[in-house]
Coordinates of C-alpha atoms and ligand atoms in Angstrom, one line a residue:
X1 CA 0.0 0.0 0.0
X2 CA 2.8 2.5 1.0
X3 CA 4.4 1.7 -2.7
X4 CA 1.4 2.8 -4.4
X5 CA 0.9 5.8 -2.2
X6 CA 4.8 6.6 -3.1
X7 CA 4.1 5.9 -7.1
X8 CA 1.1 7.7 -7.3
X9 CA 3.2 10.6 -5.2
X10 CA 6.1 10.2 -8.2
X11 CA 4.2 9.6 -11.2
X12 CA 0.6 10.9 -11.2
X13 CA -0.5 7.6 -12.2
X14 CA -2.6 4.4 -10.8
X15 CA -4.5 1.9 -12.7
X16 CA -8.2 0.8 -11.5
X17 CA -7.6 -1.8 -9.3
X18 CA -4.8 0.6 -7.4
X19 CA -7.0 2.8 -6.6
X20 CA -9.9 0.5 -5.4
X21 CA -7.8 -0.8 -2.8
X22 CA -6.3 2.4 -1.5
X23 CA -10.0 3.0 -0.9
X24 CA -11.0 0.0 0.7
X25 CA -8.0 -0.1 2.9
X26 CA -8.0 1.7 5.7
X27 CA -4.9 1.5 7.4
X28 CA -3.0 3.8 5.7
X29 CA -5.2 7.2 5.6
X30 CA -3.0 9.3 6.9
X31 CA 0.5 8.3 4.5
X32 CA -2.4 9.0 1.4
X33 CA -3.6 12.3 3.0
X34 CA 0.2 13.7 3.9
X35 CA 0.8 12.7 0.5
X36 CA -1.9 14.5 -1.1
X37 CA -0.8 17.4 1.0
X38 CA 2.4 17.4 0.0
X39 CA 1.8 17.0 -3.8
X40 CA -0.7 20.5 -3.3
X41 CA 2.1 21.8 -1.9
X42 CA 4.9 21.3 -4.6
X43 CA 2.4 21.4 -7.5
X44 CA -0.2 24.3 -6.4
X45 CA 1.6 26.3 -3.3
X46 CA 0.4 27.2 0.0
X47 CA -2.0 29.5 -1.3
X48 CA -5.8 28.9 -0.8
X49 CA -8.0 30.3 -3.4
X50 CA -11.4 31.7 -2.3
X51 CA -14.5 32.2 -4.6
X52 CA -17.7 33.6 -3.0
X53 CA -20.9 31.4 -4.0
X54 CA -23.9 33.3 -5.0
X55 CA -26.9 30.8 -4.6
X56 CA -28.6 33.2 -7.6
X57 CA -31.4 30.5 -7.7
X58 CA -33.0 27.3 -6.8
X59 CA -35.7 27.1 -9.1
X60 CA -34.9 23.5 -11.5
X61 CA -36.1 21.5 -14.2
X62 CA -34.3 18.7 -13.3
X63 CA -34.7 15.8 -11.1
X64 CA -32.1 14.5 -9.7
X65 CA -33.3 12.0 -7.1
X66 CA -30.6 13.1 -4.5
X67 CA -31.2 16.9 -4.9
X68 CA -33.3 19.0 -2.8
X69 CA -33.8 21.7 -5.2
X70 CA -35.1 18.8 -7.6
X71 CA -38.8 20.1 -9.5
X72 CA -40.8 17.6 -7.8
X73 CA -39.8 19.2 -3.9
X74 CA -42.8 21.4 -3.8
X75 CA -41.9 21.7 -0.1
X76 CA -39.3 24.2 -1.2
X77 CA -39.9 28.0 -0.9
X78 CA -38.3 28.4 -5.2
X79 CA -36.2 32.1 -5.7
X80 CA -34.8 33.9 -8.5
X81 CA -32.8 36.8 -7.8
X82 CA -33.0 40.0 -9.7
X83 CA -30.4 41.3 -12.0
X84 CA -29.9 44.6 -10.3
X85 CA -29.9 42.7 -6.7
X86 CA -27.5 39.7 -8.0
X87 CA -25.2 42.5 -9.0
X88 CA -25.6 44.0 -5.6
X89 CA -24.2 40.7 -4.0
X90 CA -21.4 40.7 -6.0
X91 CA -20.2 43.9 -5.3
X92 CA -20.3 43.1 -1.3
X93 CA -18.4 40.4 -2.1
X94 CA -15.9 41.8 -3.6
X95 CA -15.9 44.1 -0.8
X96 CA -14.7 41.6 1.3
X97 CA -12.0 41.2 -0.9
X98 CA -13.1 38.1 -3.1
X99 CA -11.1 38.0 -6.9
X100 CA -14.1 35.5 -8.0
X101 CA -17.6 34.8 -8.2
X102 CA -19.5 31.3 -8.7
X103 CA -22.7 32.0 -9.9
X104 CA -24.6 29.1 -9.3
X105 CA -28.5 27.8 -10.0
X106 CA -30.9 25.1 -10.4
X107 CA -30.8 23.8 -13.8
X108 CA -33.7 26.2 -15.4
X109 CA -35.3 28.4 -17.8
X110 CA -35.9 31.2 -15.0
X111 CA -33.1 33.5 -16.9
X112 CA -33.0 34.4 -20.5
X113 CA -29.6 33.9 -22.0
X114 CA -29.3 37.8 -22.9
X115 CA -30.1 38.1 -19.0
X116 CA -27.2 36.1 -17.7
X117 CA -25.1 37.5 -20.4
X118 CA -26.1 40.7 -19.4
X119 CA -24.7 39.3 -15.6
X120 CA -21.8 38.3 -16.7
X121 CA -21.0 41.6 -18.4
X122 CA -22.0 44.1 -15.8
X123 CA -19.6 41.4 -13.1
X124 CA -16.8 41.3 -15.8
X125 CA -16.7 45.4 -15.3
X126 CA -15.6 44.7 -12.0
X127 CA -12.5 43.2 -12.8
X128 CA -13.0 39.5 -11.2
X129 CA -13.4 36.4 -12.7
X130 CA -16.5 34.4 -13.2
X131 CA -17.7 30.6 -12.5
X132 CA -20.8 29.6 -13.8
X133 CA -23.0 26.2 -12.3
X134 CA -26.3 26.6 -14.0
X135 CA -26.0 23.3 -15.7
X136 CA -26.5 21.7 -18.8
X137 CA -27.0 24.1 -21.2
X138 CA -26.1 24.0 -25.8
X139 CA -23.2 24.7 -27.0
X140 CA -24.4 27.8 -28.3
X141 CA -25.4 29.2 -24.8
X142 CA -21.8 28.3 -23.4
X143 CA -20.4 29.6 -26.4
X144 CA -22.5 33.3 -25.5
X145 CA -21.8 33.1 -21.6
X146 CA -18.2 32.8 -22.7
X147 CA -18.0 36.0 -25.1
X148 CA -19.2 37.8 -22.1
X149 CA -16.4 37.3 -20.2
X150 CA -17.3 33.8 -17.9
X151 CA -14.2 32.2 -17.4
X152 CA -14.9 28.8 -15.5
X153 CA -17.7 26.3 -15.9
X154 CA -18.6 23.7 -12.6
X155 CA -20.4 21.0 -14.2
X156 CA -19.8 17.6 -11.9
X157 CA -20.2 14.2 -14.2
X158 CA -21.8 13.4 -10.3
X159 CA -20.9 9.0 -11.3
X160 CA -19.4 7.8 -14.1
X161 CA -21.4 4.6 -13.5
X162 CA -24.2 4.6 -16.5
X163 CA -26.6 2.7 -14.7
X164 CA -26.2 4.4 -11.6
X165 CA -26.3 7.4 -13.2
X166 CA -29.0 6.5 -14.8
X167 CA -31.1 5.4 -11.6
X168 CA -30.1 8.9 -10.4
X169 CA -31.3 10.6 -13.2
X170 CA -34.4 8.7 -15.1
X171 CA -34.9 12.2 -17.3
X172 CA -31.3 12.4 -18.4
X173 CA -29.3 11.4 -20.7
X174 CA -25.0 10.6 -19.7
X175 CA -23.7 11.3 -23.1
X176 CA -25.3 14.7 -23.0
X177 CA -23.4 15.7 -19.8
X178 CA -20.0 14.3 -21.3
X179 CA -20.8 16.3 -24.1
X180 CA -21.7 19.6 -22.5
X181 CA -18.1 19.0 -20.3
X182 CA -16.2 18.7 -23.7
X183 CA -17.9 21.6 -25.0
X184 CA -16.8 23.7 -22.4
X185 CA -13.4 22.2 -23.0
X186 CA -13.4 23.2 -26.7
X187 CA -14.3 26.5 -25.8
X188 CA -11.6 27.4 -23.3
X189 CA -13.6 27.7 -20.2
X190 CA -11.3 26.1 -16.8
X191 CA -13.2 23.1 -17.1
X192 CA -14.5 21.5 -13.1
X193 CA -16.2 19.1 -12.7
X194 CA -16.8 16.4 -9.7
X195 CA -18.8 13.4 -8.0
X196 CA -21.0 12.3 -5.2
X197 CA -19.5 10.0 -2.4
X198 CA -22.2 7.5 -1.1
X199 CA -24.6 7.6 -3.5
X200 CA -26.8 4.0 -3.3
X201 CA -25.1 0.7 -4.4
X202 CA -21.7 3.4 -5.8
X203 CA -19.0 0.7 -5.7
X204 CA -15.4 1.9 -5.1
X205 CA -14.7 0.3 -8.8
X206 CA -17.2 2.8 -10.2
X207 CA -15.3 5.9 -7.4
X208 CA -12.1 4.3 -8.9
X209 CA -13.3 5.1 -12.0
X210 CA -14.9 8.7 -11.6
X211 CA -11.0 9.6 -10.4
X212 CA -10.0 8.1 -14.0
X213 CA -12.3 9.8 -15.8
X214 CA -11.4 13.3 -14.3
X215 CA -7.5 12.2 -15.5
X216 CA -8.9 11.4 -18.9
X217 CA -11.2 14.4 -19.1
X218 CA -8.1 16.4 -18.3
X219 CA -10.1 18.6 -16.5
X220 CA -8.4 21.9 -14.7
X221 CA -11.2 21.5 -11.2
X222 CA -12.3 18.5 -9.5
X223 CA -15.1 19.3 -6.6
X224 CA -15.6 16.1 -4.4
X225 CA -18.3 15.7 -1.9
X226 CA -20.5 13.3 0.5
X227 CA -23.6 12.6 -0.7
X228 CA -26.1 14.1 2.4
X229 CA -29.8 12.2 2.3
X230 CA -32.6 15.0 2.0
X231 CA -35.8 13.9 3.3
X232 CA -37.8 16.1 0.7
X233 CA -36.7 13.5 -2.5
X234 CA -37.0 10.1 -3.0
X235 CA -33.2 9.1 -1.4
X236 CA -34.6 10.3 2.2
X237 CA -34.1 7.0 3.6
X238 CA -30.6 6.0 2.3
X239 CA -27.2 5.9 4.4
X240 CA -25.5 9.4 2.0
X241 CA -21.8 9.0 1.9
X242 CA -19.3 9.2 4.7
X243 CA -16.6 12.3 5.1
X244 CA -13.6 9.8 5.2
X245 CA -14.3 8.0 1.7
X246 CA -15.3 11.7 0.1
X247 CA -11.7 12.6 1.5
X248 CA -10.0 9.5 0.5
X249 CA -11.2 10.4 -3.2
X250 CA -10.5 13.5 -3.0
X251 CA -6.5 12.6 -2.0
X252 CA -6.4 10.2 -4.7
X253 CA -7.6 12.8 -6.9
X254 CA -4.8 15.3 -6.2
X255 CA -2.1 12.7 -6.1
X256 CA -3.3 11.5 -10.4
X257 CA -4.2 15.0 -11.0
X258 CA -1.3 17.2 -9.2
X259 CA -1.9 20.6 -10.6
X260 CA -6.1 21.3 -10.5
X261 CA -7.5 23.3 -7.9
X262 CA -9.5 21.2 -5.9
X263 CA -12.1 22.9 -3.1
X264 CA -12.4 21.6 0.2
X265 CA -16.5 21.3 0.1
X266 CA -19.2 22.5 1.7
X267 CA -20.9 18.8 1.9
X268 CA -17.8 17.7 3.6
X269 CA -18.1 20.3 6.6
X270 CA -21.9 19.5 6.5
X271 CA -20.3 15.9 8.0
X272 CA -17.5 17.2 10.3
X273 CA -17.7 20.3 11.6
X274 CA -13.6 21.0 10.6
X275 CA -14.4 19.1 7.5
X276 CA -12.8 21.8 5.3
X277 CA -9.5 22.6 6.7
X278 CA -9.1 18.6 6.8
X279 CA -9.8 18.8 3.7
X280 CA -7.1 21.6 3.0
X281 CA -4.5 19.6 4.6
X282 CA -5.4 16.1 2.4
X283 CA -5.1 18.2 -0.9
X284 CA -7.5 20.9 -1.2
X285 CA -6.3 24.5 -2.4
X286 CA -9.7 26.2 -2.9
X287 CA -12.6 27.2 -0.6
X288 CA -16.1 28.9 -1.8
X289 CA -17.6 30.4 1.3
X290 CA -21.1 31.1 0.7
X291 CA -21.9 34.8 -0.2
X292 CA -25.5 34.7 -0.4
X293 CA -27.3 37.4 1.5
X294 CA -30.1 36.9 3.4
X295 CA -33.4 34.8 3.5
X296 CA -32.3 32.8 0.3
X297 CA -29.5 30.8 1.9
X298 CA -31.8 28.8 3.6
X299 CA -33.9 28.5 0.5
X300 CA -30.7 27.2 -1.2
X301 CA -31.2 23.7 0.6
X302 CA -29.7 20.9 -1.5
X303 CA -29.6 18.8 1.7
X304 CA -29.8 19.2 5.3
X305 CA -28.0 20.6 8.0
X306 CA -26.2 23.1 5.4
X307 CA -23.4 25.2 7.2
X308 CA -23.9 28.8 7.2
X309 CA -27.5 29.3 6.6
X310 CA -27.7 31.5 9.4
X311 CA -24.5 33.8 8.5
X312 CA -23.3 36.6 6.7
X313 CA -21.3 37.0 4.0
X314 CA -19.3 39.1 5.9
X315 CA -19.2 36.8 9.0
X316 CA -18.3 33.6 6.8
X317 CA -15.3 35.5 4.9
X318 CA -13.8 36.7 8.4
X319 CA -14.6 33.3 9.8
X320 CA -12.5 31.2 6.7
X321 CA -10.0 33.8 6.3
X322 CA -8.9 33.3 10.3
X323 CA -9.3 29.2 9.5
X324 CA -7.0 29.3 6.9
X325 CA -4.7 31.6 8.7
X326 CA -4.4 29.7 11.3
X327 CA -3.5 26.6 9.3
X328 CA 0.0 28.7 8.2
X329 CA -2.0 28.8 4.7
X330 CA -2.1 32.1 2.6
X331 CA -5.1 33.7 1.1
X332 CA -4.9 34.3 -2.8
X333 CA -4.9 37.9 -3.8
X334 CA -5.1 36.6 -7.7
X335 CA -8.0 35.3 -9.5
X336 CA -6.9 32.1 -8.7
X337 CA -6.8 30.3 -12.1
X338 CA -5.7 26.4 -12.3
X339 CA -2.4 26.3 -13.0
X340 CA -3.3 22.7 -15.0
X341 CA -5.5 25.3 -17.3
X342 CA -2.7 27.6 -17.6
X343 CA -0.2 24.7 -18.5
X344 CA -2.9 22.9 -20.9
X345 CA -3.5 26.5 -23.5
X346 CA 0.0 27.1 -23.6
Ligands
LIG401 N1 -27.8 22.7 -11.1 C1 -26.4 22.7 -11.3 C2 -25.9 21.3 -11.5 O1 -26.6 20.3 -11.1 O2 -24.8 21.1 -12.1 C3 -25.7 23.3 -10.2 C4 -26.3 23.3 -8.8 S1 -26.3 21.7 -8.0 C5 -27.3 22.1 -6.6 C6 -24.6 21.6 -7.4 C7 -24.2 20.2 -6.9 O3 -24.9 19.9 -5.7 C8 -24.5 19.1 -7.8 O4 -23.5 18.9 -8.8 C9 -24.5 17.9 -6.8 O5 -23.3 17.1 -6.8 C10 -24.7 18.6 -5.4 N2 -25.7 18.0 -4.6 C11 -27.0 17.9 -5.0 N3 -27.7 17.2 -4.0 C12 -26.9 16.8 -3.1 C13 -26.9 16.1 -1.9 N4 -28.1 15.6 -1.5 N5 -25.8 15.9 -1.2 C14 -24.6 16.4 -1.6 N6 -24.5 17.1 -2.7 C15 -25.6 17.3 -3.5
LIG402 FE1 -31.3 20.7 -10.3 FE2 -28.6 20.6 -10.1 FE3 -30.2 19.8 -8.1 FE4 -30.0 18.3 -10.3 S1 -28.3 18.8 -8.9 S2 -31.9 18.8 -9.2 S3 -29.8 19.9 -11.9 S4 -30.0 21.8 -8.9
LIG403 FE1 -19.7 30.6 7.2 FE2 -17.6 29.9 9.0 S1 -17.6 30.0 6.8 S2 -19.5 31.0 9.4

């Protein structure tokens, strides 16, 4: 097991089967997550890259049986944000000193394209850079968002296992979200993308895989979290996924992918309450405190028990800016991009 940690650490690269049983094994944890640390460390610095989350929307089409912003949870209270009052947010946050916004949404018709251009455009005058998670949308609309001025797309692949993902998601179709993520590819965006931890009958051969498929995607942001059970959705009664596997993939991830920028998640604090300074000390380098001002936080609920949904933006920058300092990590004052995105358009 220590060889494979010590190849991976060396070479970037593990087959299948290595990987499934430095998830299954349990005895050496902490050699993977000091080597996942230390590969961060020579690959991406010491530097912790923050991007305020604007929860812009939970209105969706979709219906993802995990999700509790799925269409069929008419026990949610459903949101859109104004233009004018989105724009307000970002300003604040940039106030607090944040270089980048995630602009993130159910998957939904609730915005016209010219209106989230016209979003992008009026953020873009403020000299940051701009994350979009609004889903899958044509090539032509990523295409538009990307003239504007968006510079990074978060679109996780959530399992690589077809049937699974299928299970997951009767009313969509797998090839269409590998699709969309090569289309962002082809267009230049930094490319993220991700999966769930825990989700019902995952296998670690199918985790094994996810992590493969992120190599093979080449993609410049991996976002790994615990699946969390929300009782509004047809998964209410399943186990969800436990922090130390969502952190085991996550290591493995950084050690076959050394130069992304991977975020220590929200989900994985939902599980332990230090979950995402773990987290930066197993291979994160990223962290996107929520920036969401008031009553729609709440509404934003995805799954219970949500950190945060009773704070500020204000109180949850000073609050991760003293957790990170107090780690001996620095906070980026640059925009933070992947350094695998600036090595891949050279
Ligand atoms: N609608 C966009 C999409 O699906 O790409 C972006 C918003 S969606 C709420 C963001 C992420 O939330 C999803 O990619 C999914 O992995 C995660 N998520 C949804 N339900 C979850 C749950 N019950 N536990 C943990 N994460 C969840
Ligand atoms: Fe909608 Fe995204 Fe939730 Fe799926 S994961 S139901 S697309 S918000
Ligand atoms: Fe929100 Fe700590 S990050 S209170």
């Amino acid at each position: 097991m220590q060889k494979l940690i010590q190849k991976a650490e060396k070479n970037h690269i593990l087959n299948q089967e290595e990987i499934k049983s430095l998830l299954e094994n349990s005895s050496i944890d902490d050699e993977l997550f000091n080597a996942a640390d230390r590969v961060r460390e020579k690959y991406v610095g010491n530097e912790v890259h923050l991007r305020a989350l604007i929860e812009f929307s939970n209105t969706c089409k979709q219906h993802c049986k995990y999700c509790g912003l799925r269409l069929e949870n008419k026990k949610l209270d459903r949101y859109n944000i104004d233009e004018e009052i989105i724009f307000k947010f970002v300003e604040k946050a940039v106030s607090y000193g944040y270089k980048t916004v995630v602009l993130q949404s159910g998957e939904s018709n609730s915005y016209s394209t010219e209106q989230i251009i016209n979003i992008i455009r009026k953020i873009k005058s403020l000299n940051i850079s701009i994350t979009l998670s609004i889903g899958e949308k044509t090539f032509k609309e990523y295409e538009e968002y990307k003239k504007a001025g968006a510079d990074r797309y978060l679109l996780r692949i959530e399992t690589t296992d077809k049937d699974l993902y299928k299970k997951m998601h009767p009313e969509m179709d797998f090839e269409n979200r590998l699709n969309c993520l090569y289309n962002l590819k082809k267009l230049n965006y930094e490319v993220g993308t991700g999966c769930l931890v825990g989700l019902p009958n995952q296998s670690l051969e199918s985790l094994s895989n996810d992590i493969l498929f992120f190599k093979e995607l080449d993609a410049d942001m991996i976002g790994i979290g615990p699946f969390i059970p929300n009782p509004n959705t047809p998964l209410k009664n399943e186990t969800g996924g436990s922090f130390n596997l969502a952190l085991k993939v996550m290591a493995v991830t950084r050690l076959l992918l050394p130069d992304i920028n991977i975020p220590a998640t929200t989900a994985m604090e939902t599980l332990n309450s230090n979950g995402r300074i773990i987290a930066l000390k197993s291979g994160a380098n990223v962290v996107m405190p929520n920036a969401t001002e008031g009553i729609y936080r709440k509404k934003y609920e995805i799954y219970p028990g949500k950190i945060c949904v009773n704070d500020t933006p204000e109180k949850c920058s000073i609050c991760i800016n003293s957790k990170i300092i107090q780690i001996g990590r620095t906070i980026s004052q640059s925009h933070g991009i992947s350094n695998h995105f600036i090595n891949r358009i050279k």
